[in-house]
Amino acid sequence: MKLFGHGKKVTDSAAPATAPAESQKQQMSTAQAVIHSTATVEPADVKKNEPVSVPNPVASEDAYEKLTTKREQLEKHVNQLNQQYGDARNELRSQLLTEKDYLRAQSRTVNHDYDKLAKQRDADFEVFSQLQDRRNKVAAKQQQLAASLNETKQRFAEQSTILAKMKAQSVQIAKQRERLDKQEHKLLNELGQQGNLNSLMEEIDAKRKQISDINVHDHELEQAEDGMNQDIVKQEKVVAALNKQVSVQEQASSNDDATADLQKQLAAIDKQLSQQQDKLTSDDDKLKAAKREKANLAEQFQQLTDLMKFYFSSTKLIDNFQFDPSHHYVFYSNTLIPLNQLSEQNGLEIIDHLFDKTDAHFDVLTTDFNRELSEIWDSYQHSGVVHHAGRVINPYLDFQRDAGTQQHADVALPLDQSQDWQVNAGTEEQPEMIRSASGKQSVTLQYRADRSLESVKYFQNDKLFKMAIYDQQNVLVATQYVDPRDAKHAASEIYYRPDHSVALEKVFFEDHVVVQTTDAGKTVERTFETEDDYYAWWIKAHALTRPEDALIIDTETPYFEQLLNDDDRRFELIPLITTVDNKALIEQLVADDSPVNNMIVSDESVHQAILKQLKRDMHIMVLDPSGVTNEKAKAATIKTRIYIPKVS
């Protein structure tokens, strides 16, 4: 939205005194028109027969100068307003982009937290489900025991009823036999009374037949009674066994440890279920809060989008990346080259110049082991190579910084005192070579210019088997052991703290290296399969741990993508892009879900290539806007990485 026109801004230098001739002619013709118009005006109170008064030419020129002066003042005012308007638009664009970057970063954090909360909620629900399954199994087992007891009781009751019926039948049979016995005795008595009467023979025969039938019936009842008694005995045994089983199960149910344990398990599981339910409720509350925050961020995003459309008619804005003094910037360099090896085109010096017109400062981060790193950095600062850099950050240097300032110490070499050692070169106090009387062992020492001990090499039968590295305070920094199978390679490297405790160890194999970090208690903390894995972890866990930290790092660095894709990384990653050959990486950097909001490119050709792929907002800084890429000096091709010297 233009407030003061769309044309080019007119500067203060566009005054009539320095205007071109054509402009002056146009102004003169305008002045003549004004004079003519003024001359033809006839006031109402002027009579027609009176001659028209012609204005004084000097007075007309004064009026024109006043008009041009007024116009020039208005032009200056418009120019100032246009300048202010342009500055305000630029500042507004930068402000909108900064807010959008902040919201995008917040959105990534919220989305990451939401995903973690969702996963945590799923994990908690899985635990809750497992607890429910355990409770169901324990409850089912408990119900099974109770059902078995009830079934036994029911069988006992049924068998007891059958036994009672059988006993009742036995009683009935006994009563029937008793009645038959009475009838038989009655008939026998009657027969005894009538035995001598011939007239009663037929009646006697009939009664004898009745007695015979009674005996047969009694015999049958006797057999039935015997069978019933046998069944009763069996049934009594069954009932007694069931009664005993009921007693045992009841006692087991009340006193058995397994049953009590089941009760305890149920109580414990119920308590865990209650706690897990509370945790699920808390997870749900956190998820709801995260959803609200996501919705709030989406609303703020929409507000910014509307503002961009209103002021700039676009939702995609590209702005220059500028350093924020409130941030802690760190420039990654794989190593620091000694001052006498620096070329004219020094990358660190180029980065330093970027901070010339800002109040921001930066530190330098390196990952290589360099015994002279502190001295090289001091020479950089004293020689003026860097003006805005504060300190150098390095994992191996941090091992030495942990103990604070160290005083210059004497060195006691770890030699076998039973051997007779003789100085072959140097002096007794500062020997350069010492050898055992047998000649099988020898030691060579190398000193710095200030006569501090730099390194000690240990030989066995004239074969190097280890080398010790010392700092300027004569404190042991590292020891390298030679591979006995191949004297050109190292078998391991050990790095120490000033108190001589092991801080880091590298063990070299044919196809890989294992890196181990060790705490002060000689306990291995972490193990890494590559050095790059260790450096990436150290940068994230020790060097840069705050949200205001920002790492400027070349995309060609081996572990750049590892840092880029690390969701737990807290610091900002500012890629330094020198080539667009890796198309997949460039697409990842400019994608909508990319964590990168600011980037630095080497030249205009890389800048244009990035712009063609951009579909979102971005802050970009160009190191060489002219697009001219200077050829690197030959000195830059010299190998500059300084390690613990490998055995050669």
XYZ file of C-alpha atoms in Angstrom:
648
model
C 0.000 0.000 0.000
C 1.585 3.243 -1.186
C 0.827 6.318 0.842
C 2.861 8.913 -1.034
C 2.899 7.770 -4.648
C 4.612 5.095 -6.677
C 7.242 7.058 -8.540
C 10.927 7.465 -7.857
C 11.895 9.422 -4.811
C 13.077 12.983 -5.478
C 16.168 13.867 -3.541
C 17.122 17.259 -2.164
C 19.612 17.712 -5.013
C 16.743 18.203 -7.522
C 16.592 21.988 -6.926
C 15.902 24.422 -9.842
C 19.453 25.773 -9.616
C 20.904 22.414 -10.719
C 17.977 21.301 -12.916
C 18.493 20.581 -16.634
C 17.780 23.222 -19.259
C 14.542 21.590 -20.375
C 13.205 21.689 -16.868
C 14.055 25.375 -16.647
C 12.244 26.072 -19.926
C 9.199 24.187 -18.673
C 9.248 26.217 -15.469
C 9.535 29.471 -17.430
C 6.581 28.527 -19.634
C 4.608 27.788 -16.518
C 5.592 31.174 -15.090
C 4.479 32.923 -18.305
C 1.147 31.159 -18.103
C 0.736 32.328 -14.569
C 1.667 35.896 -15.512
C -0.704 35.806 -18.454
C -3.517 34.498 -16.338
C -2.889 37.166 -13.804
C -2.756 39.850 -16.453
C -6.123 38.898 -17.945
C -8.041 39.056 -14.738
C -10.493 42.027 -14.697
C -11.637 43.056 -11.261
C -15.346 43.891 -10.939
C -14.709 47.438 -9.749
C -12.465 48.389 -12.734
C -14.126 50.433 -15.469
C -13.848 49.226 -19.060
C -12.629 52.519 -20.461
C -9.740 52.602 -18.000
C -6.490 51.048 -19.143
C -5.566 47.717 -17.599
C -2.707 47.962 -15.151
C 0.200 45.641 -15.984
C 1.935 44.138 -12.900
C 5.481 44.992 -12.242
C 7.792 42.252 -13.719
C 9.943 42.244 -10.592
C 6.884 41.613 -8.464
C 5.880 38.653 -10.729
C 9.297 37.051 -10.425
C 9.071 37.326 -6.648
C 5.702 35.524 -6.711
C 7.154 32.774 -8.881
C 10.118 32.311 -6.549
C 7.700 32.000 -3.660
C 5.725 29.385 -5.563
C 8.822 27.384 -6.499
C 10.122 27.652 -2.961
C 6.813 26.361 -1.647
C 6.888 23.526 -4.202
C 10.457 22.622 -3.289
C 9.516 22.521 0.371
C 6.584 20.267 -0.419
C 8.808 18.051 -2.566
C 11.334 17.783 0.255
C 8.555 16.968 2.683
C 7.150 14.325 0.342
C 10.631 12.893 -0.137
C 11.107 12.718 3.605
C 7.720 11.077 4.048
C 8.466 8.604 1.257
C 11.828 7.835 2.856
C 10.173 7.342 6.223
C 7.469 5.259 4.581
C 10.051 3.043 2.878
C 12.014 2.644 6.107
C 8.808 1.850 7.975
C 7.823 -0.756 5.368
C 11.242 -2.359 5.574
C 11.114 -2.390 9.340
C 7.562 -3.722 9.248
C 8.597 -6.478 6.843
C 11.502 -7.418 9.068
C 9.260 -7.337 12.137
C 6.619 -9.535 10.511
C 9.249 -12.033 9.409
C 10.833 -12.053 12.851
C 7.446 -12.697 14.442
C 6.705 -15.410 11.924
C 10.085 -17.021 12.559
C 9.344 -16.957 16.267
C 5.886 -18.455 15.754
C 7.323 -21.085 13.425
C 9.912 -22.028 16.027
C 7.227 -22.073 18.716
C 5.021 -24.172 16.459
C 7.792 -26.709 15.888
C 8.376 -26.882 19.627
C 4.673 -27.230 20.389
C 4.183 -29.852 17.685
C 7.209 -31.753 18.949
C 5.929 -31.554 22.521
C 2.445 -32.550 21.371
C 3.824 -35.605 19.551
C 5.820 -36.549 22.651
C 2.735 -36.093 24.833
C 0.654 -38.161 22.430
C 3.244 -40.937 22.443
C 3.473 -40.727 26.230
C -0.307 -40.913 26.471
C -0.357 -43.964 24.195
C 2.384 -45.565 26.293
C 0.493 -44.786 29.504
C -2.696 -46.201 28.011
C -0.797 -49.339 26.997
C 0.386 -49.718 30.603
C -3.188 -49.121 31.764
C -4.453 -51.839 29.389
C -1.779 -54.258 30.577
C -2.734 -53.579 34.207
C -6.378 -54.197 33.362
C -5.472 -57.494 31.690
C -3.441 -58.516 34.736
C -6.307 -57.631 37.041
C -8.788 -59.553 34.923
C -6.532 -62.615 34.993
C -6.037 -62.432 38.767
C -9.755 -61.814 39.329
C -10.614 -64.731 37.013
C -8.271 -66.994 38.954
C -9.840 -65.874 42.186
C -13.340 -66.427 40.778
C -12.269 -69.868 39.563
C -11.204 -70.838 43.067
C -14.492 -69.542 44.503
C -16.500 -71.366 41.794
C -14.640 -74.609 42.536
C -15.469 -74.263 46.240
C -19.135 -73.553 45.480
C -19.286 -76.520 43.110
C -17.853 -78.814 45.795
C -20.344 -77.500 48.335
C -23.191 -78.067 45.894
C -22.086 -81.644 45.212
C -21.758 -82.223 48.965
C -25.320 -80.976 49.481
C -26.681 -83.144 46.669
C -24.913 -86.271 47.898
C -26.030 -85.534 51.469
C -29.640 -85.364 50.233
C -29.268 -88.682 48.415
C -27.787 -90.225 51.567
C -30.700 -88.940 53.616
C -33.192 -90.437 51.145
C -31.348 -93.749 51.146
C -31.408 -93.836 54.956
C -35.131 -93.050 54.908
C -35.708 -95.942 52.503
C -33.660 -98.195 54.767
C -35.845 -97.194 57.691
C -39.001 -97.997 55.687
C -37.645 -101.427 54.755
C -36.769 -102.107 58.363
C -40.306 -101.179 59.401
C -41.799 -103.430 56.718
C -39.634 -106.371 57.854
C -40.673 -105.653 61.409
C -44.363 -105.805 60.426
C -43.791 -109.039 58.519
C -41.994 -110.522 61.489
C -44.929 -109.655 63.703
C -47.370 -111.243 61.260
C -45.217 -114.367 61.115
C -45.083 -114.683 64.891
C -48.826 -114.105 65.100
C -49.525 -116.858 62.608
C -47.099 -119.200 64.343
C -48.858 -118.576 67.649
C -52.188 -119.285 66.052
C -50.782 -122.467 64.526
C -49.421 -123.519 67.886
C -52.819 -123.106 69.461
C -54.643 -124.969 66.694
C -52.104 -127.638 65.898
C -54.139 -130.603 67.528
C -57.423 -129.811 65.845
C -58.024 -131.918 62.768
C -60.891 -129.770 61.740
C -58.708 -126.883 61.238
C -56.197 -128.462 58.823
C -57.228 -126.358 55.849
C -56.908 -123.134 57.815
C -53.540 -124.269 59.101
C -52.328 -124.975 55.573
C -53.503 -121.532 54.502
C -51.675 -119.861 57.365
C -48.544 -121.903 56.648
C -48.703 -120.674 53.074
C -49.034 -117.107 54.355
C -46.027 -117.692 56.594
C -44.103 -119.017 53.628
C -45.023 -115.939 51.575
C -44.046 -113.728 54.486
C -40.678 -115.449 54.678
C -40.135 -114.968 50.924
C -41.083 -111.303 51.170
C -38.941 -110.905 54.224
C -36.023 -112.501 52.384
C -36.462 -110.032 49.550
C -36.641 -107.126 51.962
C -33.573 -108.444 53.725
C -31.631 -108.494 50.454
C -32.889 -105.020 49.602
C -31.914 -103.833 53.051
C -28.442 -105.307 52.700
C -27.984 -103.594 49.335
C -29.316 -100.369 50.706
C -26.972 -100.552 53.656
C -24.027 -101.131 51.339
C -25.086 -98.106 49.216
C -25.508 -96.093 52.386
C -21.968 -96.986 53.447
C -20.621 -95.932 50.039
C -22.671 -92.755 50.070
C -21.467 -91.937 53.538
C -17.878 -92.251 52.301
C -18.630 -89.949 49.337
C -20.328 -87.423 51.602
C -17.480 -87.612 54.100
C -14.932 -87.031 51.312
C -16.901 -84.093 49.954
C -17.247 -82.693 53.444
C -13.507 -82.979 53.932
C -12.887 -81.324 50.523
C -15.216 -78.470 51.438
C -13.371 -78.006 54.720
C -10.016 -78.053 52.962
C -11.119 -75.537 50.306
C -12.695 -73.271 52.892
C -9.544 -73.376 54.973
C -7.424 -72.774 51.854
C -9.663 -69.871 50.873
C -9.252 -68.247 54.265
C -5.681 -69.205 55.157
C -3.880 -70.205 51.947
C -0.926 -67.978 50.989
C -1.816 -68.200 47.313
C -5.306 -66.867 47.969
C -3.942 -64.129 50.191
C -1.369 -63.328 47.533
C -4.134 -63.036 44.959
C -5.917 -60.602 47.236
C -2.739 -58.569 47.654
C -2.124 -58.606 43.896
C -5.636 -57.367 43.256
C -5.227 -54.575 45.784
C -1.848 -53.554 44.324
C -3.152 -53.672 40.754
C -6.199 -51.635 41.721
C -3.898 -49.009 43.224
C -1.722 -48.964 40.085
C -4.824 -48.705 37.922
C -5.984 -45.719 39.936
C -2.573 -44.032 39.596
C -2.435 -44.827 35.894
C -5.924 -43.429 35.441
C -4.788 -40.210 37.118
C -1.776 -40.146 34.792
C -4.018 -40.614 31.757
C -6.188 -37.762 32.975
C -3.078 -35.592 33.353
C -1.905 -36.612 29.863
C -5.286 -35.687 28.437
C -5.144 -32.294 30.154
C -1.655 -31.666 28.750
C -2.805 -32.700 25.278
C -5.772 -30.351 25.514
C -3.438 -27.518 26.573
C -1.109 -28.324 23.672
C -4.086 -28.348 21.284
C -5.164 -24.955 22.579
C -1.622 -23.648 22.120
C -1.536 -25.049 18.587
C -4.862 -23.379 17.825
C -3.572 -20.108 19.304
C -0.422 -20.293 17.171
C -2.518 -21.040 14.090
C -4.631 -17.964 14.813
C -1.500 -15.812 15.228
C -0.112 -17.248 11.987
C -3.320 -16.251 10.237
C -3.122 -12.732 11.657
C 0.434 -12.357 10.355
C -0.639 -13.736 6.967
C -3.457 -11.189 6.782
C -1.048 -8.379 7.659
C 1.389 -9.517 4.953
C -1.416 -9.599 2.393
C -2.599 -6.152 3.458
C 0.768 -4.397 3.464
C 2.742 -6.366 0.883
C 0.110 -8.256 -1.175
C 1.998 -11.495 -0.521
C 2.338 -14.194 2.100
C 5.976 -14.951 1.217
C 8.581 -12.359 2.153
C 12.350 -12.543 1.823
C 14.420 -10.310 4.059
C 18.080 -9.793 4.816
C 19.364 -11.788 7.748
C 20.723 -9.536 10.492
C 22.505 -10.523 13.669
C 20.582 -10.095 16.909
C 22.750 -8.793 19.804
C 20.657 -10.830 22.251
C 21.759 -14.085 20.606
C 24.978 -15.995 21.145
C 26.438 -16.730 17.697
C 29.011 -19.463 17.208
C 30.903 -20.080 13.961
C 31.985 -23.649 13.264
C 35.463 -24.236 11.880
C 36.905 -27.724 11.725
C 40.246 -26.346 12.887
C 42.243 -23.128 13.256
C 45.186 -22.627 10.917
C 48.343 -21.114 12.414
C 48.648 -17.412 11.712
C 51.619 -17.773 9.370
C 49.639 -20.173 7.152
C 46.595 -17.975 6.658
C 45.792 -16.929 3.089
C 44.432 -13.566 2.020
C 40.960 -15.060 1.622
C 40.386 -16.221 5.177
C 36.869 -17.521 5.859
C 36.975 -16.634 9.540
C 37.941 -13.055 8.710
C 35.036 -12.831 6.238
C 32.617 -13.964 8.953
C 34.164 -11.455 11.350
C 33.493 -8.588 8.893
C 29.783 -9.478 8.877
C 29.611 -8.263 12.477
C 31.231 -4.871 11.759
C 27.994 -2.852 11.729
C 26.278 -4.760 14.535
C 26.468 -4.929 18.297
C 26.577 -8.722 18.178
C 29.628 -10.901 18.799
C 30.491 -14.504 18.078
C 32.625 -17.375 19.308
C 34.444 -20.008 17.281
C 33.817 -23.730 17.686
C 36.297 -26.364 16.532
C 36.279 -30.126 17.008
C 39.799 -31.236 16.025
C 42.485 -31.869 18.596
C 45.137 -29.163 18.304
C 47.844 -28.943 20.916
C 48.531 -25.287 20.066
C 44.887 -24.211 19.836
C 45.012 -21.671 22.673
C 48.181 -20.059 21.318
C 46.749 -19.895 17.773
C 43.585 -18.246 19.047
C 45.540 -15.693 21.055
C 47.584 -14.842 17.944
C 44.354 -14.346 15.975
C 43.026 -11.832 18.460
C 46.319 -9.983 18.996
C 47.003 -9.689 15.248
C 43.560 -8.292 14.443
C 42.382 -11.230 12.320
C 39.168 -11.213 14.338
C 37.634 -8.201 16.071
C 34.236 -9.487 17.145
C 35.128 -12.993 18.326
C 35.311 -13.803 22.014
C 36.595 -17.297 22.720
C 37.275 -20.619 21.077
C 35.164 -23.661 22.014
C 36.706 -27.113 21.699
C 35.986 -30.456 23.424
C 39.631 -31.251 24.093
C 40.312 -27.734 25.320
C 37.338 -28.023 27.670
C 38.975 -31.012 29.352
C 41.807 -28.703 30.370
C 39.535 -25.794 31.297
C 37.611 -27.946 33.751
C 40.333 -27.590 36.355
C 40.813 -23.840 35.969
C 44.192 -22.140 35.810
C 47.146 -24.482 36.178
C 50.605 -23.513 37.308
C 53.729 -24.556 35.485
C 54.618 -28.036 36.750
C 57.622 -30.298 36.623
C 57.260 -33.571 34.758
C 58.127 -36.961 36.188
C 58.453 -39.408 33.316
C 56.886 -42.857 33.977
C 60.131 -44.830 33.563
C 61.287 -48.026 35.205
C 63.538 -46.848 38.038
C 65.399 -50.169 38.074
C 66.888 -49.290 34.693
C 70.038 -47.196 34.513
C 68.965 -44.170 32.424
C 71.544 -41.913 30.815
C 71.103 -38.542 29.102
C 72.292 -38.752 25.499
C 71.277 -35.248 24.432
C 70.277 -32.067 26.212
C 70.862 -31.434 29.888
C 70.013 -33.249 33.089
C 67.151 -30.818 33.809
C 65.849 -30.693 30.240
C 67.037 -33.807 28.408
C 66.263 -34.250 24.734
C 67.054 -37.950 24.623
C 67.617 -40.504 27.336
C 68.443 -44.173 26.930
C 68.582 -47.195 29.244
C 71.902 -48.873 29.955
C 70.757 -51.955 28.043
C 69.975 -49.808 25.024
C 66.574 -51.489 24.523
C 64.537 -48.524 25.738
C 64.862 -44.862 24.807
C 62.889 -41.662 25.199
C 63.019 -38.464 23.128
C 61.635 -35.150 24.371
C 60.605 -32.108 22.338
C 60.238 -28.586 23.751
C 58.539 -25.394 22.659
C 60.326 -22.111 22.192
C 59.516 -21.168 25.795
C 61.123 -24.480 26.860
C 57.838 -25.962 28.033
C 57.524 -29.666 27.294
C 55.645 -30.364 24.067
C 55.815 -34.156 23.571
C 57.569 -37.293 24.763
C 58.115 -40.338 22.534
C 58.782 -43.767 24.043
C 60.715 -46.366 22.050
C 61.252 -50.087 22.599
C 64.100 -51.563 20.551
C 64.085 -48.369 18.485
C 60.371 -48.838 17.684
C 57.947 -46.162 18.806
C 55.141 -47.601 20.940
C 53.584 -44.486 22.490
C 53.753 -40.682 22.542
C 52.608 -38.305 25.282
C 51.430 -34.723 24.563
C 51.800 -31.890 27.114
C 50.378 -28.378 27.258
C 52.366 -25.208 27.984
C 51.979 -25.800 31.711
C 53.678 -29.210 31.365
C 50.364 -30.960 32.105
C 49.737 -34.256 30.315
C 47.012 -33.728 27.705
C 46.910 -36.936 25.663
C 48.689 -40.217 25.009
C 48.726 -42.102 21.722
C 49.567 -45.802 21.536
C 50.968 -47.287 18.341
C 49.299 -50.282 16.710
C 51.844 -53.112 17.159
C 50.658 -54.741 13.920
C 51.043 -51.571 11.862
C 53.413 -48.856 13.053
C 51.787 -46.332 10.690
C 48.538 -46.295 12.642
C 47.449 -45.713 16.200
C 45.796 -48.380 18.291
C 44.218 -45.956 20.745
C 44.275 -42.375 22.009
C 43.587 -41.259 25.562
C 42.783 -37.668 26.584
C 43.162 -36.526 30.170
C 41.895 -33.941 32.578
C 44.464 -31.867 34.461
C 44.129 -34.232 37.442
C 45.276 -37.087 35.118
C 41.847 -38.760 35.101
C 40.766 -40.104 31.712
C 38.188 -37.888 30.004
C 37.976 -39.497 26.562
C 39.336 -42.603 24.871
C 39.403 -43.599 21.212
C 40.011 -47.195 20.169
C 40.806 -47.687 16.481
C 39.782 -50.772 14.528
C 40.283 -51.628 10.869
C 36.923 -50.269 9.722
C 35.699 -48.052 12.559
C 36.576 -46.258 15.757
C 34.914 -46.483 19.161
C 34.810 -43.317 21.298
C 34.116 -43.505 25.041
C 33.572 -40.656 27.476
C 34.531 -41.239 31.099
C 33.498 -39.367 34.230
C 35.821 -38.419 37.063
C 35.000 -41.693 38.804
C 36.512 -43.698 35.925
C 33.073 -44.894 34.841
C 32.267 -45.028 31.139
C 29.393 -42.630 30.521
C 28.702 -42.979 26.787
C 30.001 -44.909 23.816
C 29.942 -43.722 20.200
C 30.578 -45.705 17.035
C 32.106 -42.760 15.127
C 33.911 -39.542 15.971
C 31.212 -37.569 14.146
C 28.571 -39.047 16.463
C 30.624 -37.936 19.442
C 31.135 -34.392 18.106
C 27.425 -34.001 17.267
C 26.486 -35.150 20.781
C 29.089 -32.901 22.438
C 27.907 -29.822 20.535
C 24.320 -30.476 21.575
C 24.951 -31.611 25.159
C 27.867 -29.406 26.231
C 28.789 -26.609 23.831
C 25.384 -25.147 22.864
C 22.563 -25.869 25.291
C 20.457 -22.676 25.273
C 17.722 -21.479 22.894
C 19.602 -18.198 22.322
C 22.637 -20.102 20.997
C 22.998 -20.045 17.196
C 25.514 -22.159 15.284
C 26.731 -20.953 11.873
C 27.910 -24.133 10.178
C 28.770 -25.171 6.638
C 26.323 -27.654 5.121
C 29.326 -29.718 3.964
C 30.208 -30.563 7.577
C 29.847 -34.354 8.037
C 27.356 -34.144 10.900
C 25.376 -31.114 9.674
C 22.347 -33.210 8.698
C 22.533 -35.072 12.003
C 22.230 -31.761 13.872
C 19.551 -30.540 11.456
C 17.296 -33.539 12.093
C 17.881 -33.698 15.845
C 14.567 -32.868 17.532
C 16.227 -32.511 20.938
C 18.600 -29.782 19.706
C 17.886 -26.563 21.588
C 20.121 -24.117 19.706
C 19.384 -22.490 16.342
C 21.116 -23.874 13.268
C 22.182 -21.296 10.656
C 23.448 -23.133 7.555
C 26.294 -21.651 5.527
C 25.602 -22.731 1.930
C 28.423 -22.589 -0.600
C 26.960 -24.992 -3.185
C 23.538 -26.230 -4.244
C 24.763 -29.531 -5.668
C 23.052 -31.474 -2.886
C 19.510 -30.849 -4.136
C 17.864 -33.097 -1.552
C 19.454 -31.135 1.300
C 18.490 -27.783 -0.227
C 14.892 -28.963 -0.591
C 14.910 -30.026 3.054
C 16.276 -26.640 4.165
C 13.637 -24.595 2.297
C 10.705 -26.924 3.016
C 7.732 -25.592 4.982
C 8.501 -27.820 7.962
C 12.219 -27.009 7.969
C 13.649 -25.814 11.311
C 15.835 -23.292 9.422
C 14.656 -19.667 9.397
C 17.975 -17.925 8.714
C 20.744 -18.855 6.325
C 23.974 -17.457 4.910
C 24.944 -18.091 1.279
C 28.351 -17.645 -0.289
C 27.447 -15.589 -3.378
C 24.613 -14.309 -5.541
C 24.482 -17.403 -7.767
C 23.738 -19.583 -4.749
C 21.299 -16.932 -3.533
C 19.310 -16.999 -6.773
C 19.269 -20.791 -6.826
C 17.828 -20.789 -3.308
C 15.210 -18.166 -4.185
C 13.922 -20.278 -7.078
C 13.064 -23.091 -4.691
C 11.724 -20.980 -1.820
C 7.998 -21.150 -1.142
C 8.046 -19.675 2.349
C 9.554 -16.823 4.341
C 13.271 -16.711 4.916
C 16.052 -14.443 6.141
C 19.090 -14.696 3.861
C 22.525 -13.086 4.078
C 24.813 -13.040 1.027
C 28.559 -13.005 1.700
C 29.461 -11.803 -1.812
C 26.442 -9.947 -3.302
C 28.405 -9.018 -6.423
C 28.289 -12.632 -7.523
C 32.030 -12.695 -8.198
C 33.675 -15.729 -6.675
C 37.342 -15.148 -5.995
C 39.703 -17.999 -6.603
C 41.205 -19.463 -3.489
C 44.843 -18.822 -2.896
C 47.178 -21.771 -3.230
C 48.074 -21.530 0.431
C 44.531 -22.576 1.279
C 45.185 -26.025 -0.199
C 47.857 -26.781 2.396
C 46.798 -29.419 4.895
C 45.932 -27.464 8.010
C 44.371 -29.955 10.398
C 46.567 -30.555 13.396
C 46.107 -33.872 15.187
C 48.185 -35.818 17.643
C 50.921 -36.777 15.179
C 50.363 -40.191 13.685
C 53.266 -42.589 13.706
C 55.144 -42.496 10.430
